[in-house]
JSON list of C-alpha atoms in Angstrom, two decimals:
[
{"chain": "A", "resi": 1, "resn": "MET", "atom": "CA", "xyz": [0.09, 0.00, 0.01]},
{"chain": "A", "resi": 2, "resn": "ALA", "atom": "CA", "xyz": [1.33, 3.47, -0.67]},
{"chain": "A", "resi": 3, "resn": "ALA", "atom": "CA", "xyz": [2.11, 6.34, 1.55]},
{"chain": "A", "resi": 4, "resn": "HIS", "atom": "CA", "xyz": [-1.34, 6.85, 3.25]},
{"chain": "A", "resi": 5, "resn": "ASP", "atom": "CA", "xyz": [-1.05, 3.48, 5.27]},
{"chain": "A", "resi": 6, "resn": "GLY", "atom": "CA", "xyz": [-4.22, 1.85, 6.94]},
{"chain": "A", "resi": 7, "resn": "PRO", "atom": "CA", "xyz": [-7.32, 3.70, 5.69]},
{"chain": "A", "resi": 8, "resn": "ALA", "atom": "CA", "xyz": [-10.04, 3.80, 8.29]},
{"chain": "A", "resi": 9, "resn": "LEU", "atom": "CA", "xyz": [-11.85, 0.85, 6.44]},
{"chain": "A", "resi": 10, "resn": "PRO", "atom": "CA", "xyz": [-14.74, -1.03, 8.47]},
{"chain": "A", "resi": 11, "resn": "ALA", "atom": "CA", "xyz": [-14.30, -4.73, 9.03]},
{"chain": "A", "resi": 12, "resn": "LEU", "atom": "CA", "xyz": [-16.89, -6.55, 7.23]},
{"chain": "A", "resi": 13, "resn": "GLY", "atom": "CA", "xyz": [-16.22, -10.25, 8.09]},
{"chain": "A", "resi": 14, "resn": "GLY", "atom": "CA", "xyz": [-19.30, -11.84, 9.28]},
{"chain": "A", "resi": 15, "resn": "GLN", "atom": "CA", "xyz": [-21.76, -9.38, 7.96]},
{"chain": "A", "resi": 16, "resn": "ARG", "atom": "CA", "xyz": [-24.58, -10.85, 6.09]},
{"chain": "A", "resi": 17, "resn": "SER", "atom": "CA", "xyz": [-26.76, -8.09, 4.65]},
{"chain": "A", "resi": 18, "resn": "GLY", "atom": "CA", "xyz": [-25.73, -7.77, 0.93]},
{"chain": "A", "resi": 19, "resn": "SER", "atom": "CA", "xyz": [-22.76, -9.18, -0.93]},
{"chain": "A", "resi": 20, "resn": "TYR", "atom": "CA", "xyz": [-19.20, -8.66, 0.18]},
{"chain": "A", "resi": 21, "resn": "ARG", "atom": "CA", "xyz": [-18.63, -7.11, -3.35]},
{"chain": "A", "resi": 22, "resn": "GLU", "atom": "CA", "xyz": [-21.35, -4.55, -2.72]},
{"chain": "A", "resi": 23, "resn": "LEU", "atom": "CA", "xyz": [-20.42, -3.80, 0.63]},
{"chain": "A", "resi": 24, "resn": "VAL", "atom": "CA", "xyz": [-16.90, -3.47, -0.28]},
{"chain": "A", "resi": 25, "resn": "ALA", "atom": "CA", "xyz": [-17.48, -1.03, -3.20]},
{"chain": "A", "resi": 26, "resn": "ASP", "atom": "CA", "xyz": [-19.78, 1.07, -1.11]},
{"chain": "A", "resi": 27, "resn": "ALA", "atom": "CA", "xyz": [-17.17, 1.38, 1.61]},
{"chain": "A", "resi": 28, "resn": "LEU", "atom": "CA", "xyz": [-14.63, 2.58, -0.75]},
{"chain": "A", "resi": 29, "resn": "ARG", "atom": "CA", "xyz": [-16.72, 4.84, -2.68]},
{"chain": "A", "resi": 30, "resn": "ALA", "atom": "CA", "xyz": [-17.28, 6.46, 0.85]},
{"chain": "A", "resi": 31, "resn": "ALA", "atom": "CA", "xyz": [-13.66, 6.25, 1.57]},
{"chain": "A", "resi": 32, "resn": "LEU", "atom": "CA", "xyz": [-12.83, 8.01, -1.65]},
{"chain": "A", "resi": 33, "resn": "VAL", "atom": "CA", "xyz": [-15.44, 10.73, -1.11]},
{"chain": "A", "resi": 34, "resn": "ALA", "atom": "CA", "xyz": [-14.38, 11.26, 2.61]},
{"chain": "A", "resi": 35, "resn": "GLY", "atom": "CA", "xyz": [-10.50, 11.33, 1.51]},
{"chain": "A", "resi": 36, "resn": "GLU", "atom": "CA", "xyz": [-9.43, 8.29, 3.43]},
{"chain": "A", "resi": 37, "resn": "LEU", "atom": "CA", "xyz": [-8.13, 7.14, 0.03]},
{"chain": "A", "resi": 38, "resn": "ARG", "atom": "CA", "xyz": [-6.09, 9.93, -1.67]},
{"chain": "A", "resi": 39, "resn": "PRO", "atom": "CA", "xyz": [-5.25, 10.83, -5.31]},
{"chain": "A", "resi": 40, "resn": "GLY", "atom": "CA", "xyz": [-2.22, 8.70, -6.38]},
{"chain": "A", "resi": 41, "resn": "GLU", "atom": "CA", "xyz": [-2.25, 6.13, -3.75]},
{"chain": "A", "resi": 42, "resn": "VAL", "atom": "CA", "xyz": [-1.74, 2.42, -4.94]},
{"chain": "A", "resi": 43, "resn": "HIS", "atom": "CA", "xyz": [-3.81, 0.03, -2.94]},
{"chain": "A", "resi": 44, "resn": "SER", "atom": "CA", "xyz": [-3.36, -3.86, -3.40]},
{"chain": "A", "resi": 45, "resn": "VAL", "atom": "CA", "xyz": [-6.21, -6.60, -3.24]},
{"chain": "A", "resi": 46, "resn": "PRO", "atom": "CA", "xyz": [-4.50, -8.51, -0.43]},
{"chain": "A", "resi": 47, "resn": "ALA", "atom": "CA", "xyz": [-3.98, -5.33, 1.66]},
{"chain": "A", "resi": 48, "resn": "LEU", "atom": "CA", "xyz": [-7.53, -4.20, 1.21]},
{"chain": "A", "resi": 49, "resn": "ALA", "atom": "CA", "xyz": [-8.71, -7.58, 1.94]},
{"chain": "A", "resi": 50, "resn": "GLY", "atom": "CA", "xyz": [-7.04, -7.67, 5.21]},
{"chain": "A", "resi": 51, "resn": "ARG", "atom": "CA", "xyz": [-8.32, -4.37, 6.28]},
{"chain": "A", "resi": 52, "resn": "PHE", "atom": "CA", "xyz": [-11.80, -5.52, 5.70]},
{"chain": "A", "resi": 53, "resn": "GLY", "atom": "CA", "xyz": [-11.14, -8.96, 7.16]},
{"chain": "A", "resi": 54, "resn": "ILE", "atom": "CA", "xyz": [-12.52, -10.84, 4.18]},
{"chain": "A", "resi": 55, "resn": "SER", "atom": "CA", "xyz": [-11.17, -12.98, 1.21]},
{"chain": "A", "resi": 56, "resn": "ALA", "atom": "CA", "xyz": [-9.51, -11.20, -1.70]},
{"chain": "A", "resi": 57, "resn": "THR", "atom": "CA", "xyz": [-12.09, -12.41, -4.29]},
{"chain": "A", "resi": 58, "resn": "PRO", "atom": "CA", "xyz": [-14.79, -10.00, -3.52]},
{"chain": "A", "resi": 59, "resn": "VAL", "atom": "CA", "xyz": [-12.21, -7.09, -3.01]},
{"chain": "A", "resi": 60, "resn": "ARG", "atom": "CA", "xyz": [-10.81, -7.75, -6.47]},
{"chain": "A", "resi": 61, "resn": "GLU", "atom": "CA", "xyz": [-14.35, -7.50, -7.82]},
{"chain": "A", "resi": 62, "resn": "ALA", "atom": "CA", "xyz": [-15.27, -4.41, -6.06]},
{"chain": "A", "resi": 63, "resn": "LEU", "atom": "CA", "xyz": [-12.18, -2.67, -7.27]},
{"chain": "A", "resi": 64, "resn": "LEU", "atom": "CA", "xyz": [-12.63, -3.67, -10.81]},
{"chain": "A", "resi": 65, "resn": "ASP", "atom": "CA", "xyz": [-16.38, -2.02, -10.49]},
{"chain": "A", "resi": 66, "resn": "LEU", "atom": "CA", "xyz": [-14.67, 1.07, -9.10]},
{"chain": "A", "resi": 67, "resn": "ALA", "atom": "CA", "xyz": [-12.22, 1.01, -11.96]},
{"chain": "A", "resi": 68, "resn": "LYS", "atom": "CA", "xyz": [-15.19, 0.76, -14.38]},
{"chain": "A", "resi": 69, "resn": "GLU", "atom": "CA", "xyz": [-16.77, 3.95, -12.93]},
{"chain": "A", "resi": 70, "resn": "GLY", "atom": "CA", "xyz": [-13.29, 5.97, -13.29]},
{"chain": "A", "resi": 71, "resn": "LEU", "atom": "CA", "xyz": [-12.67, 5.97, -9.79]},
{"chain": "A", "resi": 72, "resn": "LEU", "atom": "CA", "xyz": [-9.56, 3.68, -9.98]},
{"chain": "A", "resi": 73, "resn": "ASP", "atom": "CA", "xyz": [-6.93, 2.99, -12.30]},
{"chain": "A", "resi": 74, "resn": "PRO", "atom": "CA", "xyz": [-5.56, -0.69, -12.45]},
{"chain": "A", "resi": 75, "resn": "VAL", "atom": "CA", "xyz": [-1.72, -0.82, -12.00]},
{"chain": "A", "resi": 76, "resn": "PRO", "atom": "CA", "xyz": [-0.35, -4.33, -13.24]},
{"chain": "A", "resi": 77, "resn": "ASN", "atom": "CA", "xyz": [1.02, -6.21, -10.60]},
{"chain": "A", "resi": 78, "resn": "LYS", "atom": "CA", "xyz": [0.62, -3.73, -7.93]},
{"chain": "A", "resi": 79, "resn": "GLY", "atom": "CA", "xyz": [-3.22, -3.01, -7.48]},
{"chain": "A", "resi": 80, "resn": "PHE", "atom": "CA", "xyz": [-5.36, 0.10, -8.02]},
{"chain": "A", "resi": 81, "resn": "ARG", "atom": "CA", "xyz": [-4.36, 3.81, -8.07]},
{"chain": "A", "resi": 82, "resn": "VAL", "atom": "CA", "xyz": [-6.88, 6.34, -6.79]},
{"chain": "A", "resi": 83, "resn": "THR", "atom": "CA", "xyz": [-7.71, 8.60, -9.71]},
{"chain": "A", "resi": 84, "resn": "ALA", "atom": "CA", "xyz": [-7.18, 12.47, -9.21]},
{"chain": "A", "resi": 85, "resn": "VAL", "atom": "CA", "xyz": [-10.08, 14.96, -9.51]},
{"chain": "A", "resi": 86, "resn": "SER", "atom": "CA", "xyz": [-9.34, 18.49, -10.15]},
{"chain": "A", "resi": 87, "resn": "ASP", "atom": "CA", "xyz": [-10.85, 21.71, -8.32]},
{"chain": "A", "resi": 88, "resn": "GLY", "atom": "CA", "xyz": [-12.55, 22.46, -11.83]},
{"chain": "A", "resi": 89, "resn": "GLN", "atom": "CA", "xyz": [-14.31, 19.20, -12.19]},
{"chain": "A", "resi": 90, "resn": "LEU", "atom": "CA", "xyz": [-15.41, 19.38, -8.45]},
{"chain": "A", "resi": 91, "resn": "ASP", "atom": "CA", "xyz": [-16.94, 22.65, -8.92]},
{"chain": "A", "resi": 92, "resn": "GLU", "atom": "CA", "xyz": [-18.71, 21.33, -11.97]},
{"chain": "A", "resi": 93, "resn": "TYR", "atom": "CA", "xyz": [-20.09, 18.38, -10.24]},
{"chain": "A", "resi": 94, "resn": "THR", "atom": "CA", "xyz": [-21.54, 20.67, -7.33]},
{"chain": "A", "resi": 95, "resn": "HIS", "atom": "CA", "xyz": [-23.07, 23.23, -9.85]},
{"chain": "A", "resi": 96, "resn": "ILE", "atom": "CA", "xyz": [-24.91, 20.35, -11.60]},
{"chain": "A", "resi": 97, "resn": "ARG", "atom": "CA", "xyz": [-26.01, 18.97, -8.34]},
{"chain": "A", "resi": 98, "resn": "SER", "atom": "CA", "xyz": [-27.30, 22.37, -7.30]},
{"chain": "A", "resi": 99, "resn": "LEU", "atom": "CA", "xyz": [-29.43, 22.68, -10.45]},
{"chain": "A", "resi": 100, "resn": "ILE", "atom": "CA", "xyz": [-30.79, 19.36, -9.92]},
{"chain": "A", "resi": 101, "resn": "GLU", "atom": "CA", "xyz": [-31.28, 18.92, -6.22]},
{"chain": "A", "resi": 102, "resn": "ILE", "atom": "CA", "xyz": [-32.25, 22.40, -4.76]},
{"chain": "A", "resi": 103, "resn": "PRO", "atom": "CA", "xyz": [-35.34, 22.70, -6.86]},
{"chain": "A", "resi": 104, "resn": "THR", "atom": "CA", "xyz": [-36.29, 19.05, -6.66]},
{"chain": "A", "resi": 105, "resn": "VAL", "atom": "CA", "xyz": [-36.05, 18.90, -2.78]},
{"chain": "A", "resi": 106, "resn": "THR", "atom": "CA", "xyz": [-37.69, 22.30, -2.53]},
{"chain": "A", "resi": 107, "resn": "GLY", "atom": "CA", "xyz": [-40.66, 20.86, -4.66]},
{"chain": "A", "resi": 108, "resn": "LEU", "atom": "CA", "xyz": [-41.05, 17.93, -2.07]},
{"chain": "A", "resi": 109, "resn": "ALA", "atom": "CA", "xyz": [-42.23, 20.21, 0.34]},
{"chain": "A", "resi": 110, "resn": "SER", "atom": "CA", "xyz": [-45.47, 20.26, -1.20]},
{"chain": "A", "resi": 111, "resn": "THR", "atom": "CA", "xyz": [-45.57, 16.69, -2.58]},
{"chain": "A", "resi": 112, "resn": "ALA", "atom": "CA", "xyz": [-43.82, 14.33, -0.48]},
{"chain": "A", "resi": 113, "resn": "ASP", "atom": "CA", "xyz": [-45.77, 12.07, 1.88]},
{"chain": "A", "resi": 114, "resn": "ALA", "atom": "CA", "xyz": [-45.21, 12.86, 5.54]},
{"chain": "A", "resi": 115, "resn": "THR", "atom": "CA", "xyz": [-44.65, 9.17, 6.38]},
{"chain": "A", "resi": 116, "resn": "ALA", "atom": "CA", "xyz": [-42.10, 8.70, 3.61]},
{"chain": "A", "resi": 117, "resn": "LEU", "atom": "CA", "xyz": [-40.31, 11.68, 4.92]},
{"chain": "A", "resi": 118, "resn": "GLU", "atom": "CA", "xyz": [-40.46, 10.30, 8.47]},
{"chain": "A", "resi": 119, "resn": "ALA", "atom": "CA", "xyz": [-38.85, 7.17, 7.13]},
{"chain": "A", "resi": 120, "resn": "LEU", "atom": "CA", "xyz": [-35.68, 9.14, 6.31]},
{"chain": "A", "resi": 121, "resn": "ARG", "atom": "CA", "xyz": [-35.18, 10.40, 9.90]},
{"chain": "A", "resi": 122, "resn": "PRO", "atom": "CA", "xyz": [-33.22, 7.23, 11.04]},
{"chain": "A", "resi": 123, "resn": "ALA", "atom": "CA", "xyz": [-30.68, 7.83, 8.35]},
{"chain": "A", "resi": 124, "resn": "ALA", "atom": "CA", "xyz": [-30.61, 11.49, 9.28]},
{"chain": "A", "resi": 125, "resn": "GLU", "atom": "CA", "xyz": [-29.89, 10.70, 12.99]},
{"chain": "A", "resi": 126, "resn": "GLU", "atom": "CA", "xyz": [-27.28, 8.01, 11.70]},
{"chain": "A", "resi": 127, "resn": "ILE", "atom": "CA", "xyz": [-25.33, 10.97, 10.01]},
{"chain": "A", "resi": 128, "resn": "VAL", "atom": "CA", "xyz": [-25.30, 12.93, 13.17]},
{"chain": "A", "resi": 129, "resn": "THR", "atom": "CA", "xyz": [-23.92, 9.66, 15.26]},
{"chain": "A", "resi": 130, "resn": "ALA", "atom": "CA", "xyz": [-21.17, 9.23, 12.72]},
{"chain": "A", "resi": 131, "resn": "ALA", "atom": "CA", "xyz": [-20.26, 12.85, 12.82]},
{"chain": "A", "resi": 132, "resn": "ALA", "atom": "CA", "xyz": [-19.99, 12.76, 16.52]},
{"chain": "A", "resi": 133, "resn": "ALA", "atom": "CA", "xyz": [-18.01, 9.79, 16.50]},
{"chain": "A", "resi": 134, "resn": "GLY", "atom": "CA", "xyz": [-15.73, 10.79, 13.64]},
{"chain": "A", "resi": 135, "resn": "ASP", "atom": "CA", "xyz": [-16.58, 8.01, 11.52]},
{"chain": "A", "resi": 136, "resn": "LEU", "atom": "CA", "xyz": [-16.16, 9.61, 8.14]},
{"chain": "A", "resi": 137, "resn": "ILE", "atom": "CA", "xyz": [-16.83, 6.67, 6.04]},
{"chain": "A", "resi": 138, "resn": "ALA", "atom": "CA", "xyz": [-20.19, 5.85, 7.93]},
{"chain": "A", "resi": 139, "resn": "TYR", "atom": "CA", "xyz": [-20.88, 9.66, 7.59]},
{"chain": "A", "resi": 140, "resn": "VAL", "atom": "CA", "xyz": [-20.44, 9.82, 3.60]},
{"chain": "A", "resi": 141, "resn": "GLU", "atom": "CA", "xyz": [-22.34, 6.52, 3.41]},
{"chain": "A", "resi": 142, "resn": "ALA", "atom": "CA", "xyz": [-25.49, 7.60, 5.65]},
{"chain": "A", "resi": 143, "resn": "ASP", "atom": "CA", "xyz": [-25.52, 10.90, 3.90]},
{"chain": "A", "resi": 144, "resn": "ARG", "atom": "CA", "xyz": [-25.46, 9.26, 0.48]},
{"chain": "A", "resi": 145, "resn": "ARG", "atom": "CA", "xyz": [-28.41, 7.12, 1.61]},
{"chain": "A", "resi": 146, "resn": "PHE", "atom": "CA", "xyz": [-30.29, 10.03, 2.97]},
{"chain": "A", "resi": 147, "resn": "HIS", "atom": "CA", "xyz": [-30.05, 12.24, 0.11]},
{"chain": "A", "resi": 148, "resn": "LEU", "atom": "CA", "xyz": [-30.66, 9.78, -2.69]},
{"chain": "A", "resi": 149, "resn": "GLY", "atom": "CA", "xyz": [-33.57, 8.55, -0.63]},
{"chain": "A", "resi": 150, "resn": "LEU", "atom": "CA", "xyz": [-35.04, 11.96, -0.26]},
{"chain": "A", "resi": 151, "resn": "LEU", "atom": "CA", "xyz": [-34.50, 12.41, -4.19]},
{"chain": "A", "resi": 152, "resn": "ALA", "atom": "CA", "xyz": [-36.17, 9.15, -4.67]},
{"chain": "A", "resi": 153, "resn": "LEU", "atom": "CA", "xyz": [-39.46, 10.58, -3.37]},
{"chain": "A", "resi": 154, "resn": "ALA", "atom": "CA", "xyz": [-39.59, 12.94, -6.58]},
{"chain": "A", "resi": 155, "resn": "GLY", "atom": "CA", "xyz": [-40.32, 9.57, -8.57]},
{"chain": "A", "resi": 156, "resn": "ASN", "atom": "CA", "xyz": [-37.49, 10.12, -11.31]},
{"chain": "A", "resi": 157, "resn": "GLU", "atom": "CA", "xyz": [-35.09, 7.34, -11.12]},
{"chain": "A", "resi": 158, "resn": "HIS", "atom": "CA", "xyz": [-32.86, 8.69, -13.86]},
{"chain": "A", "resi": 159, "resn": "LEU", "atom": "CA", "xyz": [-32.32, 11.95, -11.73]},
{"chain": "A", "resi": 160, "resn": "VAL", "atom": "CA", "xyz": [-31.32, 9.87, -8.70]},
{"chain": "A", "resi": 161, "resn": "GLU", "atom": "CA", "xyz": [-29.00, 7.81, -10.96]},
{"chain": "A", "resi": 162, "resn": "VAL", "atom": "CA", "xyz": [-27.13, 11.13, -11.97]},
{"chain": "A", "resi": 163, "resn": "VAL", "atom": "CA", "xyz": [-26.84, 12.61, -8.77]},
{"chain": "A", "resi": 164, "resn": "GLY", "atom": "CA", "xyz": [-25.54, 9.34, -7.21]},
{"chain": "A", "resi": 165, "resn": "ASP", "atom": "CA", "xyz": [-22.80, 9.36, -10.09]},
{"chain": "A", "resi": 166, "resn": "LEU", "atom": "CA", "xyz": [-22.04, 12.82, -9.27]},
{"chain": "A", "resi": 167, "resn": "ARG", "atom": "CA", "xyz": [-21.69, 12.05, -5.49]},
{"chain": "A", "resi": 168, "resn": "LYS", "atom": "CA", "xyz": [-19.18, 9.16, -6.20]},
{"chain": "A", "resi": 169, "resn": "ARG", "atom": "CA", "xyz": [-16.96, 11.65, -7.92]},
{"chain": "A", "resi": 170, "resn": "SER", "atom": "CA", "xyz": [-17.06, 14.38, -5.27]},
{"chain": "A", "resi": 171, "resn": "ARG", "atom": "CA", "xyz": [-14.26, 14.63, -2.94]},
{"chain": "A", "resi": 172, "resn": "LEU", "atom": "CA", "xyz": [-14.73, 16.00, 0.56]},
{"chain": "A", "resi": 173, "resn": "TYR", "atom": "CA", "xyz": [-11.09, 16.31, 2.03]},
{"chain": "A", "resi": 174, "resn": "GLY", "atom": "CA", "xyz": [-12.33, 18.92, 4.84]},
{"chain": "A", "resi": 175, "resn": "LEU", "atom": "CA", "xyz": [-14.19, 16.38, 6.68]},
{"chain": "A", "resi": 176, "resn": "THR", "atom": "CA", "xyz": [-11.24, 15.04, 8.72]},
{"chain": "A", "resi": 177, "resn": "ALA", "atom": "CA", "xyz": [-10.40, 18.41, 9.93]},
{"chain": "A", "resi": 178, "resn": "LEU", "atom": "CA", "xyz": [-13.88, 19.20, 10.81]},
{"chain": "A", "resi": 179, "resn": "ALA", "atom": "CA", "xyz": [-14.39, 16.16, 12.71]},
{"chain": "A", "resi": 180, "resn": "GLU", "atom": "CA", "xyz": [-11.23, 16.66, 14.65]},
{"chain": "A", "resi": 181, "resn": "ARG", "atom": "CA", "xyz": [-12.34, 20.18, 15.55]},
{"chain": "A", "resi": 182, "resn": "GLY", "atom": "CA", "xyz": [-15.87, 18.80, 16.33]},
{"chain": "A", "resi": 183, "resn": "LEU", "atom": "CA", "xyz": [-17.52, 20.94, 13.94]},
{"chain": "A", "resi": 184, "resn": "LEU", "atom": "CA", "xyz": [-18.86, 18.17, 11.66]},
{"chain": "A", "resi": 185, "resn": "ARG", "atom": "CA", "xyz": [-22.08, 17.64, 13.98]},
{"chain": "A", "resi": 186, "resn": "ALA", "atom": "CA", "xyz": [-23.41, 21.13, 13.18]},
{"chain": "A", "resi": 187, "resn": "SER", "atom": "CA", "xyz": [-23.35, 20.16, 9.48]},
{"chain": "A", "resi": 188, "resn": "ALA", "atom": "CA", "xyz": [-24.88, 16.87, 9.98]},
{"chain": "A", "resi": 189, "resn": "GLU", "atom": "CA", "xyz": [-27.81, 18.27, 11.99]},
{"chain": "A", "resi": 190, "resn": "GLU", "atom": "CA", "xyz": [-28.85, 20.09, 8.89]},
{"chain": "A", "resi": 191, "resn": "HIS", "atom": "CA", "xyz": [-30.25, 16.86, 7.64]},
{"chain": "A", "resi": 192, "resn": "LEU", "atom": "CA", "xyz": [-32.66, 16.77, 10.58]},
{"chain": "A", "resi": 193, "resn": "GLU", "atom": "CA", "xyz": [-33.27, 20.71, 10.10]},
{"chain": "A", "resi": 194, "resn": "LEU", "atom": "CA", "xyz": [-34.30, 19.63, 6.41]},
{"chain": "A", "resi": 195, "resn": "LEU", "atom": "CA", "xyz": [-36.74, 17.09, 7.22]},
{"chain": "A", "resi": 196, "resn": "ASP", "atom": "CA", "xyz": [-38.31, 19.40, 9.94]},
{"chain": "A", "resi": 197, "resn": "VAL", "atom": "CA", "xyz": [-38.91, 22.20, 7.23]},
{"chain": "A", "resi": 198, "resn": "LEU", "atom": "CA", "xyz": [-40.23, 19.56, 4.60]},
{"chain": "A", "resi": 199, "resn": "LEU", "atom": "CA", "xyz": [-42.58, 18.24, 7.07]},
{"chain": "A", "resi": 200, "resn": "ALA", "atom": "CA", "xyz": [-43.68, 21.78, 7.90]},
{"chain": "A", "resi": 201, "resn": "ARG", "atom": "CA", "xyz": [-44.30, 22.34, 4.08]},
{"chain": "A", "resi": 202, "resn": "ASP", "atom": "CA", "xyz": [-42.17, 25.48, 4.25]},
{"chain": "A", "resi": 203, "resn": "GLY", "atom": "CA", "xyz": [-40.74, 25.72, 0.71]},
{"chain": "A", "resi": 204, "resn": "ALA", "atom": "CA", "xyz": [-38.75, 29.00, 1.22]},
{"chain": "A", "resi": 205, "resn": "ALA", "atom": "CA", "xyz": [-37.01, 27.18, 4.12]},
{"chain": "A", "resi": 206, "resn": "VAL", "atom": "CA", "xyz": [-36.41, 24.21, 2.46]},
{"chain": "A", "resi": 207, "resn": "GLN", "atom": "CA", "xyz": [-34.57, 25.95, -0.30]},
{"chain": "A", "resi": 208, "resn": "ALA", "atom": "CA", "xyz": [-32.60, 27.99, 2.12]},
{"chain": "A", "resi": 209, "resn": "VAL", "atom": "CA", "xyz": [-31.49, 24.91, 4.01]},
{"chain": "A", "resi": 210, "resn": "MET", "atom": "CA", "xyz": [-30.56, 23.01, 0.81]},
{"chain": "A", "resi": 211, "resn": "THR", "atom": "CA", "xyz": [-28.61, 25.86, -0.57]},
{"chain": "A", "resi": 212, "resn": "ARG", "atom": "CA", "xyz": [-26.68, 26.22, 2.61]},
{"chain": "A", "resi": 213, "resn": "HIS", "atom": "CA", "xyz": [-26.26, 22.51, 2.79]},
{"chain": "A", "resi": 214, "resn": "LEU", "atom": "CA", "xyz": [-24.91, 21.97, -0.64]},
{"chain": "A", "resi": 215, "resn": "GLY", "atom": "CA", "xyz": [-22.75, 25.15, -0.15]},
{"chain": "A", "resi": 216, "resn": "HIS", "atom": "CA", "xyz": [-20.56, 23.10, 2.24]},
{"chain": "A", "resi": 217, "resn": "VAL", "atom": "CA", "xyz": [-19.49, 20.71, -0.49]},
{"chain": "A", "resi": 218, "resn": "ARG", "atom": "CA", "xyz": [-17.05, 23.20, -2.09]},
{"chain": "A", "resi": 219, "resn": "GLY", "atom": "CA", "xyz": [-16.87, 25.34, 1.02]},
{"chain": "A", "resi": 220, "resn": "LEU", "atom": "CA", "xyz": [-16.42, 23.65, 4.55]},
{"chain": "A", "resi": 221, "resn": "TRP", "atom": "CA", "xyz": [-16.39, 20.26, 3.63]},
{"chain": "A", "resi": 222, "resn": "ALA", "atom": "CA", "xyz": [-13.65, 20.79, 0.90]},
{"chain": "A", "resi": 223, "resn": "ARG", "atom": "CA", "xyz": [-10.96, 22.73, 2.80]}
]
């Protein structure tokens, strides 16, 4: 493994929910977004399998999946290199997300079923718990489930797919510093605030919270 040794990856041995291939791929995507895996690093299949506590086969399959998505590059006889993403690319991804997510979520203030919104509260609370614990991979993964679940309430599967792809390509290198300074929890609690204003059917407040929240992607969370 390259310089950034021992990324904070979860042990998966013994888990039964979902295939190991999917679990590894999800964890690695979250690690990439959170900055636990840095551009240029080369990670080997055996080393990552050891970190996850599982056999090499599902890890290799997951890494090949991420390579197909453009998140990793195969390095013959060594492993997989983390691809670099420029600031310009990250700005473009965030701009597209804002064009899609802010009006879509704002519209949910008048269309979303209250029960469906409440069903997202456990994920929002999980984000807060992960932030308090400084578990960045759990934070990013719960954040992904919350936001894509929220967008799914608009009934447009292609929209969810597009945003999901943009989220995979994002990088939030500032999360580590925020967690260490105890400032990540405030951002995490915005998810609960968002649910509350959606349930209050306050479209203007929803738009304001979403605008502020997405602003962190290239602001607080990126520094």
